[in-house]
Coordinates of C-alpha atoms in Angstrom, one line a residue:
M1 CA -3.3 -21.2 -40.0
L2 CA -5.8 -23.4 -39.4
L3 CA -6.9 -23.9 -43.1
D4 CA -3.4 -24.7 -44.4
A5 CA -3.1 -27.3 -42.2
N6 CA -6.6 -28.7 -43.1
T7 CA -6.7 -32.2 -45.1
T8 CA -10.6 -32.9 -45.1
L9 CA -11.9 -33.1 -48.3
A10 CA -15.3 -32.4 -49.4
R11 CA -17.8 -33.2 -51.4
D12 CA -19.6 -30.3 -54.3
V13 CA -24.0 -31.9 -55.2
H14 CA -22.5 -34.0 -57.9
N15 CA -20.3 -36.2 -54.7
V16 CA -17.1 -34.8 -56.5
T17 CA -14.3 -34.9 -53.7
Y18 CA -12.3 -31.6 -53.0
L19 CA -10.3 -30.2 -51.5
P20 CA -11.6 -26.1 -50.4
G21 CA -8.5 -23.7 -51.3
Y22 CA -7.0 -26.3 -54.6
V23 CA -10.3 -25.6 -56.4
G24 CA -10.2 -25.5 -60.4
L25 CA -11.0 -22.2 -62.1
N26 CA -12.4 -22.6 -65.7
N27 CA -10.4 -20.9 -68.6
L28 CA -12.9 -18.6 -69.8
G29 CA -10.6 -17.5 -73.2
S30 CA -7.1 -17.3 -72.8
T31 CA -7.7 -16.0 -68.4
D32 CA -5.0 -18.7 -67.6
G33 CA -3.3 -16.2 -66.9
I34 CA -5.7 -14.4 -64.7
N35 CA -6.5 -18.2 -63.1
A36 CA -3.2 -18.6 -61.5
I37 CA -3.2 -15.0 -60.0
L38 CA -5.8 -15.6 -58.3
H39 CA -4.7 -19.0 -56.8
I40 CA -1.4 -17.3 -56.1
L41 CA -3.4 -14.2 -53.1
S42 CA -5.6 -16.8 -52.0
H43 CA -2.3 -18.8 -50.8
I44 CA -1.4 -15.0 -49.3
T45 CA -2.3 -16.0 -45.7
P46 CA -3.1 -12.3 -44.2
L47 CA -4.2 -11.6 -47.4
R48 CA -6.7 -14.6 -47.7
D49 CA -7.4 -13.7 -44.1
F50 CA -8.5 -10.7 -44.4
F51 CA -11.0 -11.2 -47.9
L52 CA -12.3 -14.3 -46.0
Q53 CA -14.4 -11.8 -43.7
P54 CA -16.8 -9.6 -45.8
H55 CA -17.0 -7.0 -42.4
L56 CA -13.6 -6.5 -42.7
F57 CA -14.3 -4.3 -46.0
E58 CA -18.1 -4.3 -46.8
T59 CA -17.8 -0.5 -46.3
A60 CA -14.7 -0.4 -49.1
A61 CA -16.2 -3.4 -50.8
A62 CA -20.1 -1.1 -51.7
E63 CA -18.0 1.5 -53.5
S64 CA -16.1 -0.6 -55.3
K65 CA -17.0 -3.9 -57.0
L66 CA -14.0 -4.8 -57.9
L67 CA -13.1 -5.2 -54.2
R68 CA -16.7 -7.2 -53.9
E69 CA -15.7 -9.2 -56.6
F70 CA -12.3 -10.8 -55.7
G71 CA -13.7 -10.7 -52.2
L72 CA -16.3 -13.5 -53.7
I73 CA -13.9 -15.5 -55.7
M74 CA -11.8 -16.0 -52.3
R75 CA -14.1 -16.9 -50.4
K76 CA -15.3 -19.5 -53.0
L77 CA -11.9 -21.7 -53.6
W78 CA -11.6 -22.0 -49.2
S79 CA -15.7 -22.6 -49.5
P80 CA -16.7 -26.5 -48.3
N81 CA -19.9 -25.7 -49.6
N82 CA -19.3 -24.9 -53.7
F83 CA -22.1 -26.4 -55.5
K84 CA -19.0 -27.3 -57.8
S85 CA -16.2 -28.7 -57.5
T86 CA -14.5 -25.9 -60.1
I87 CA -15.2 -22.5 -60.1
S88 CA -16.0 -19.6 -62.5
P89 CA -14.6 -16.5 -62.2
Q90 CA -16.8 -15.0 -65.0
E91 CA -18.3 -12.0 -62.9
F92 CA -14.7 -11.4 -61.4
V93 CA -13.3 -11.5 -65.3
Q94 CA -15.5 -8.9 -66.2
T95 CA -15.1 -6.6 -63.5
L96 CA -11.3 -6.6 -63.8
S97 CA -12.1 -6.0 -68.1
V98 CA -14.6 -3.1 -67.4
D99 CA -11.8 -1.5 -64.0
S100 CA -8.4 -2.1 -66.9
Q101 CA -10.0 -1.1 -69.5
R102 CA -10.0 -4.2 -71.4
R103 CA -6.1 -4.1 -70.5
F104 CA -6.8 -7.7 -68.5
A105 CA -9.6 -8.8 -70.6
I106 CA -11.2 -12.4 -71.3
G107 CA -9.5 -13.5 -74.8
K108 CA -6.4 -10.8 -74.0
R109 CA -3.6 -13.2 -72.8
C110 CA -1.9 -11.0 -70.0
E111 CA 1.7 -10.9 -68.4
A112 CA 0.8 -12.5 -65.0
A113 CA 3.6 -9.9 -64.1
D114 CA 1.5 -6.8 -64.9
L115 CA -2.0 -8.5 -63.4
L116 CA -0.5 -9.2 -60.3
I117 CA 1.0 -5.5 -59.6
W118 CA -1.9 -3.8 -61.4
L119 CA -4.6 -5.2 -59.2
L120 CA -2.5 -5.7 -55.7
H121 CA -2.2 -1.1 -56.3
R122 CA -5.9 -1.3 -56.6
L123 CA -7.3 -3.2 -54.2
Q124 CA -4.6 -1.3 -51.8
K125 CA -6.3 2.1 -54.0
S126 CA -10.1 0.8 -53.1
L127 CA -9.1 -0.3 -49.3
E128 CA -8.3 3.1 -48.6
L129 CA -10.8 5.6 -49.6
K130 CA -11.5 7.7 -47.4
G131 CA -15.4 6.2 -46.5
A132 CA -14.3 3.7 -45.3
V133 CA -14.1 3.9 -41.1
K134 CA -11.3 4.0 -39.5
R135 CA -11.2 0.6 -38.2
Q136 CA -11.8 -1.4 -41.0
R137 CA -8.7 1.1 -42.9
K138 CA -7.2 0.6 -39.8
E139 CA -7.4 -4.4 -40.5
S140 CA -6.5 -3.7 -44.0
K141 CA -3.5 -1.5 -44.1
G142 CA -1.5 -4.8 -42.5
V143 CA -2.4 -6.8 -45.5
F144 CA -1.2 -5.5 -48.5
E145 CA 2.5 -5.2 -45.3
C146 CA 3.7 -9.2 -46.4
L147 CA 4.2 -8.3 -50.2
Q148 CA 6.4 -5.2 -49.6
G149 CA 10.2 -5.2 -49.0
S150 CA 13.1 -2.4 -50.4
V151 CA 16.3 -2.9 -52.5
E152 CA 18.1 -0.1 -52.1
V153 CA 19.5 1.0 -56.6
T154 CA 22.8 2.8 -56.7
S155 CA 22.5 4.1 -60.2
E156 CA 25.5 6.3 -62.1
T157 CA 24.1 7.8 -65.2
K158 CA 26.7 9.2 -68.0
V159 CA 25.5 11.4 -71.1
L160 CA 26.0 10.1 -74.6
V161 CA 23.9 13.4 -75.9
D162 CA 26.3 15.7 -78.3
G163 CA 24.5 19.2 -79.3
F164 CA 22.7 22.1 -76.7
V165 CA 18.8 21.3 -78.2
E166 CA 20.4 17.6 -77.2
Q167 CA 20.7 18.5 -74.0
Q168 CA 17.9 20.6 -73.1
L169 CA 16.4 17.9 -73.7
L170 CA 17.8 16.0 -71.3
E171 CA 18.3 18.9 -68.8
K172 CA 14.1 18.3 -68.9
S173 CA 13.4 14.4 -68.3
G174 CA 15.1 15.4 -64.8
F175 CA 19.2 14.8 -65.3
D176 CA 20.6 17.7 -63.3
A177 CA 24.2 18.3 -65.3
S178 CA 26.1 19.6 -62.3
V179 CA 26.3 16.9 -59.9
V180 CA 28.5 15.0 -62.6
D181 CA 31.7 13.5 -61.1
A182 CA 35.0 14.3 -63.6
D183 CA 34.5 11.1 -66.1
G184 CA 30.9 12.2 -66.8
W185 CA 28.7 10.3 -63.9
R186 CA 25.9 11.3 -62.2
K187 CA 25.3 9.2 -59.2
D188 CA 22.3 8.2 -57.6
V189 CA 20.9 6.6 -54.4
K190 CA 18.2 6.3 -53.7
N191 CA 15.3 3.2 -51.1
S192 CA 12.8 2.3 -53.3
S193 CA 9.7 -0.9 -52.3
F194 CA 9.1 -3.5 -53.9
L195 CA 6.2 -5.9 -54.0
L196 CA 7.8 -8.7 -56.8
L197 CA 11.2 -9.4 -57.1
T198 CA 12.5 -9.5 -60.8
L199 CA 14.8 -11.5 -61.1
D200 CA 16.7 -11.5 -64.9
I201 CA 17.3 -14.8 -66.5
P202 CA 20.2 -14.9 -68.5
P203 CA 19.5 -15.4 -72.9
C204 CA 20.3 -19.0 -74.1
P205 CA 22.2 -20.5 -76.9
L206 CA 22.9 -19.7 -80.2
F207 CA 24.0 -23.0 -80.9
R208 CA 22.4 -26.4 -81.2
D209 CA 22.9 -30.0 -79.8
S210 CA 24.7 -32.6 -81.6
H211 CA 21.6 -33.4 -82.6
G212 CA 20.2 -30.8 -83.8
G213 CA 18.0 -29.6 -81.4
L214 CA 17.4 -25.9 -79.4
V215 CA 19.4 -26.6 -76.0
I216 CA 17.3 -25.5 -72.7
P217 CA 19.6 -24.9 -70.5
H218 CA 19.4 -25.3 -66.0
V219 CA 19.4 -21.8 -63.9
P220 CA 19.8 -22.3 -60.2
L221 CA 17.6 -19.9 -58.5
F222 CA 20.9 -18.9 -56.1
Q223 CA 23.0 -18.3 -59.5
L224 CA 20.6 -15.5 -60.2
L225 CA 20.3 -14.1 -57.3
Q226 CA 24.3 -13.4 -57.2
R227 CA 24.3 -11.9 -60.6
K228 CA 22.2 -9.0 -59.0
F229 CA 23.0 -8.7 -55.6
N230 CA 26.4 -9.6 -55.6
G231 CA 26.8 -5.9 -55.5
E232 CA 28.2 -6.1 -59.7
W233 CA 27.4 -3.4 -61.7
I234 CA 24.6 -3.6 -64.5
D235 CA 25.1 -1.7 -67.4
S236 CA 22.6 -0.4 -70.3
V237 CA 22.9 1.9 -73.1
T238 CA 20.1 4.1 -74.2
K239 CA 20.6 7.2 -77.3
Q240 CA 21.2 9.4 -74.9
A241 CA 23.3 8.3 -71.8
H242 CA 24.4 5.1 -70.9
V243 CA 23.4 4.5 -67.0
R244 CA 24.4 1.0 -65.0
R245 CA 22.9 0.4 -61.5
Q246 CA 23.6 -1.6 -58.6
Y247 CA 20.8 -3.4 -56.3
K248 CA 20.7 -4.4 -52.8
L249 CA 18.5 -6.2 -50.7
L250 CA 17.6 -4.1 -47.2
S251 CA 14.8 -5.9 -46.1
L252 CA 12.6 -9.1 -47.3
P253 CA 9.3 -8.9 -47.0
Q254 CA 6.5 -12.3 -45.2
T255 CA 5.7 -13.3 -48.4
L256 CA 8.6 -13.4 -51.4
I257 CA 7.3 -13.4 -54.8
F258 CA 10.2 -13.8 -57.4
H259 CA 9.0 -12.6 -60.7
L260 CA 11.7 -14.3 -63.3
S261 CA 11.8 -11.7 -66.7
R262 CA 10.9 -14.4 -69.5
F263 CA 9.4 -12.5 -72.4
T264 CA 11.3 -9.8 -74.6
K265 CA 9.9 -7.4 -77.2
N266 CA 11.6 -7.3 -80.1
N267 CA 9.9 -5.3 -83.7
F268 CA 8.4 -7.8 -85.0
S269 CA 7.7 -9.9 -82.2
M270 CA 7.3 -11.5 -78.4
E271 CA 10.1 -14.2 -77.4
K272 CA 10.1 -16.3 -74.5
N273 CA 13.1 -16.9 -72.6
P274 CA 12.9 -21.3 -72.4
T275 CA 15.4 -21.3 -69.5
I276 CA 14.0 -23.9 -67.1
V277 CA 14.9 -22.3 -63.4
T278 CA 15.6 -24.6 -60.3
F279 CA 14.6 -23.4 -56.4
P280 CA 14.5 -25.6 -53.0
V281 CA 10.3 -26.5 -52.5
K282 CA 11.2 -25.4 -48.6
N283 CA 13.5 -23.6 -46.8
L284 CA 15.1 -21.1 -48.4
E285 CA 18.2 -19.3 -47.7
L286 CA 18.5 -15.5 -48.7
R287 CA 20.4 -13.8 -46.0
D288 CA 24.2 -13.8 -48.0
Y289 CA 21.6 -11.7 -50.1
L290 CA 20.9 -8.8 -47.7
K291 CA 22.8 -6.1 -46.8
A292 CA 25.3 -5.4 -44.0
D293 CA 24.3 -3.4 -41.1
P294 CA 25.7 -3.7 -38.1
S295 CA 23.0 -0.6 -36.5
E296 CA 20.5 -3.5 -36.2
S297 CA 22.5 -5.8 -34.0
P298 CA 23.1 -4.5 -31.0
E299 CA 25.4 -7.5 -29.6
L300 CA 27.0 -7.3 -33.4
S301 CA 27.8 -3.4 -32.9
R302 CA 29.3 -4.3 -29.1
L303 CA 31.5 -7.4 -30.0
L304 CA 32.8 -4.0 -33.7
E305 CA 33.5 -1.9 -31.0
S306 CA 35.7 -4.3 -29.2
C307 CA 37.3 -4.7 -32.8
P308 CA 41.6 -4.4 -32.4
K309 CA 42.6 -1.2 -33.5
E310 CA 46.1 -3.1 -34.6
V311 CA 46.4 -5.7 -36.9
S312 CA 49.3 -7.0 -36.0
V313 CA 47.7 -9.9 -34.5
I314 CA 47.3 -11.0 -37.6
D315 CA 50.9 -12.7 -37.4
S316 CA 49.4 -14.9 -34.7
I317 CA 47.5 -17.4 -37.1
D318 CA 49.3 -19.9 -37.7
N319 CA 46.5 -22.8 -38.5
A320 CA 42.8 -22.9 -39.8
T321 CA 41.5 -22.8 -35.8
D322 CA 42.9 -20.0 -34.9
L323 CA 42.0 -18.0 -37.7
V324 CA 38.2 -19.0 -36.3
D325 CA 38.9 -18.1 -33.2
L326 CA 40.0 -14.9 -34.8
I327 CA 36.6 -14.2 -36.8
R328 CA 35.3 -15.5 -33.5
K329 CA 36.4 -12.4 -31.2
L330 CA 35.7 -10.4 -34.5
G331 CA 31.5 -11.2 -34.9
N332 CA 29.3 -14.6 -34.8
D333 CA 27.3 -12.8 -38.0
L334 CA 30.2 -15.0 -40.9
H335 CA 26.5 -14.9 -43.6
R336 CA 26.0 -11.0 -42.3
L337 CA 29.5 -9.8 -43.2
E338 CA 30.0 -12.0 -46.5
L339 CA 32.9 -13.6 -45.0
E340 CA 31.6 -17.5 -45.8
H341 CA 33.7 -17.4 -49.3
L342 CA 36.9 -17.1 -47.2
M343 CA 36.3 -19.9 -45.2
K344 CA 35.6 -22.1 -48.5
S345 CA 39.3 -21.7 -49.5
K346 CA 40.7 -25.4 -50.0
D347 CA 44.5 -23.9 -49.2
D348 CA 44.7 -24.0 -45.4
S349 CA 48.7 -22.4 -45.9
V350 CA 49.3 -20.4 -43.2
Y351 CA 50.1 -17.0 -46.3
N352 CA 45.8 -18.2 -47.1
L353 CA 44.7 -18.3 -43.1
R354 CA 46.6 -15.0 -42.7
L355 CA 45.3 -13.8 -45.7
V356 CA 42.0 -14.5 -45.0
A357 CA 42.9 -12.7 -42.0
R358 CA 43.4 -9.3 -42.8
R359 CA 41.3 -9.6 -44.8
A360 CA 38.2 -9.6 -42.2
V361 CA 40.4 -7.2 -40.4
E362 CA 40.0 -4.9 -42.5
F363 CA 36.9 -5.3 -43.1
F364 CA 35.3 -4.7 -39.6
L365 CA 37.8 -1.4 -39.5
S366 CA 36.1 0.1 -42.2
L367 CA 33.0 -1.1 -41.1
M368 CA 34.0 1.2 -38.2
T369 CA 35.3 3.8 -40.0
T370 CA 31.6 4.2 -41.4

């Protein structure tokens, strides 16, 4: 926290001022993606604080050169005693190139999200070496937990192939045809952890503007979140099966990294989506996109137990004040119970108010029976 609040400028040997932590990295030839990932990781507080203390991972660093070079570049980025106000990451990039078998190398532009996932897994694997002492392994255990969240993925699969040979190949890939419903859908629910949250950007419009130029749309971040985590199904069709998935956020990490999927590959080249995504600089609120879980809140559970078992209470709703009082009796966490959009209706007629009240009570009763 002291490093985050630091505003004191440092000076190099040429008397050039710089702010520790915000130091430029030399581009060695299409290594701008690597530099961006290094800057991102250097500002994740638990990760940065761990690698600024070499004694916490000295045993693992003796066996992993990548771990040693990563810790060194982190300390250079935050050092107030640098020789120059810019840093050359050549040693780290060379080690990265060797460990990744030239997947991430000088002169080869890479996808930043692929590098981030690969690097985090590699560092975590290096810190969990058997040669590390127990205390150091305990210290490093919580380093990457600040980036891990969980999401519930509900998938339904319908087989589109015909023929005995194609069916056998599909069964070898793990598809169990004995657990399908009457319509041919096989349902599967699993919880997965993530290090970064991938959001799909809508395609750009095909038509040009009145001046003949391309239309670059502006999309808010909340619209992308709403498209993926609002409970709707996302379809994907292949030659073998029709798969549709539904995503629900279960928990968010301390540090959330968004990945905007801009690049798509075709048979000839790679296309980039130029859509501009706008987002708030601070106070990003994501409670609306978390899956409602009444068991997490004891107070909410007590309110659910006292929920009216009869819907006749709806007839007593005559104005908006009565509706607010009813929902307050049912529970105060409206954002977790997905009732805020019902309260934003401009129609304040008695019929609409009672309709909202009926939906609220039915929602609570459904929670109590599940």
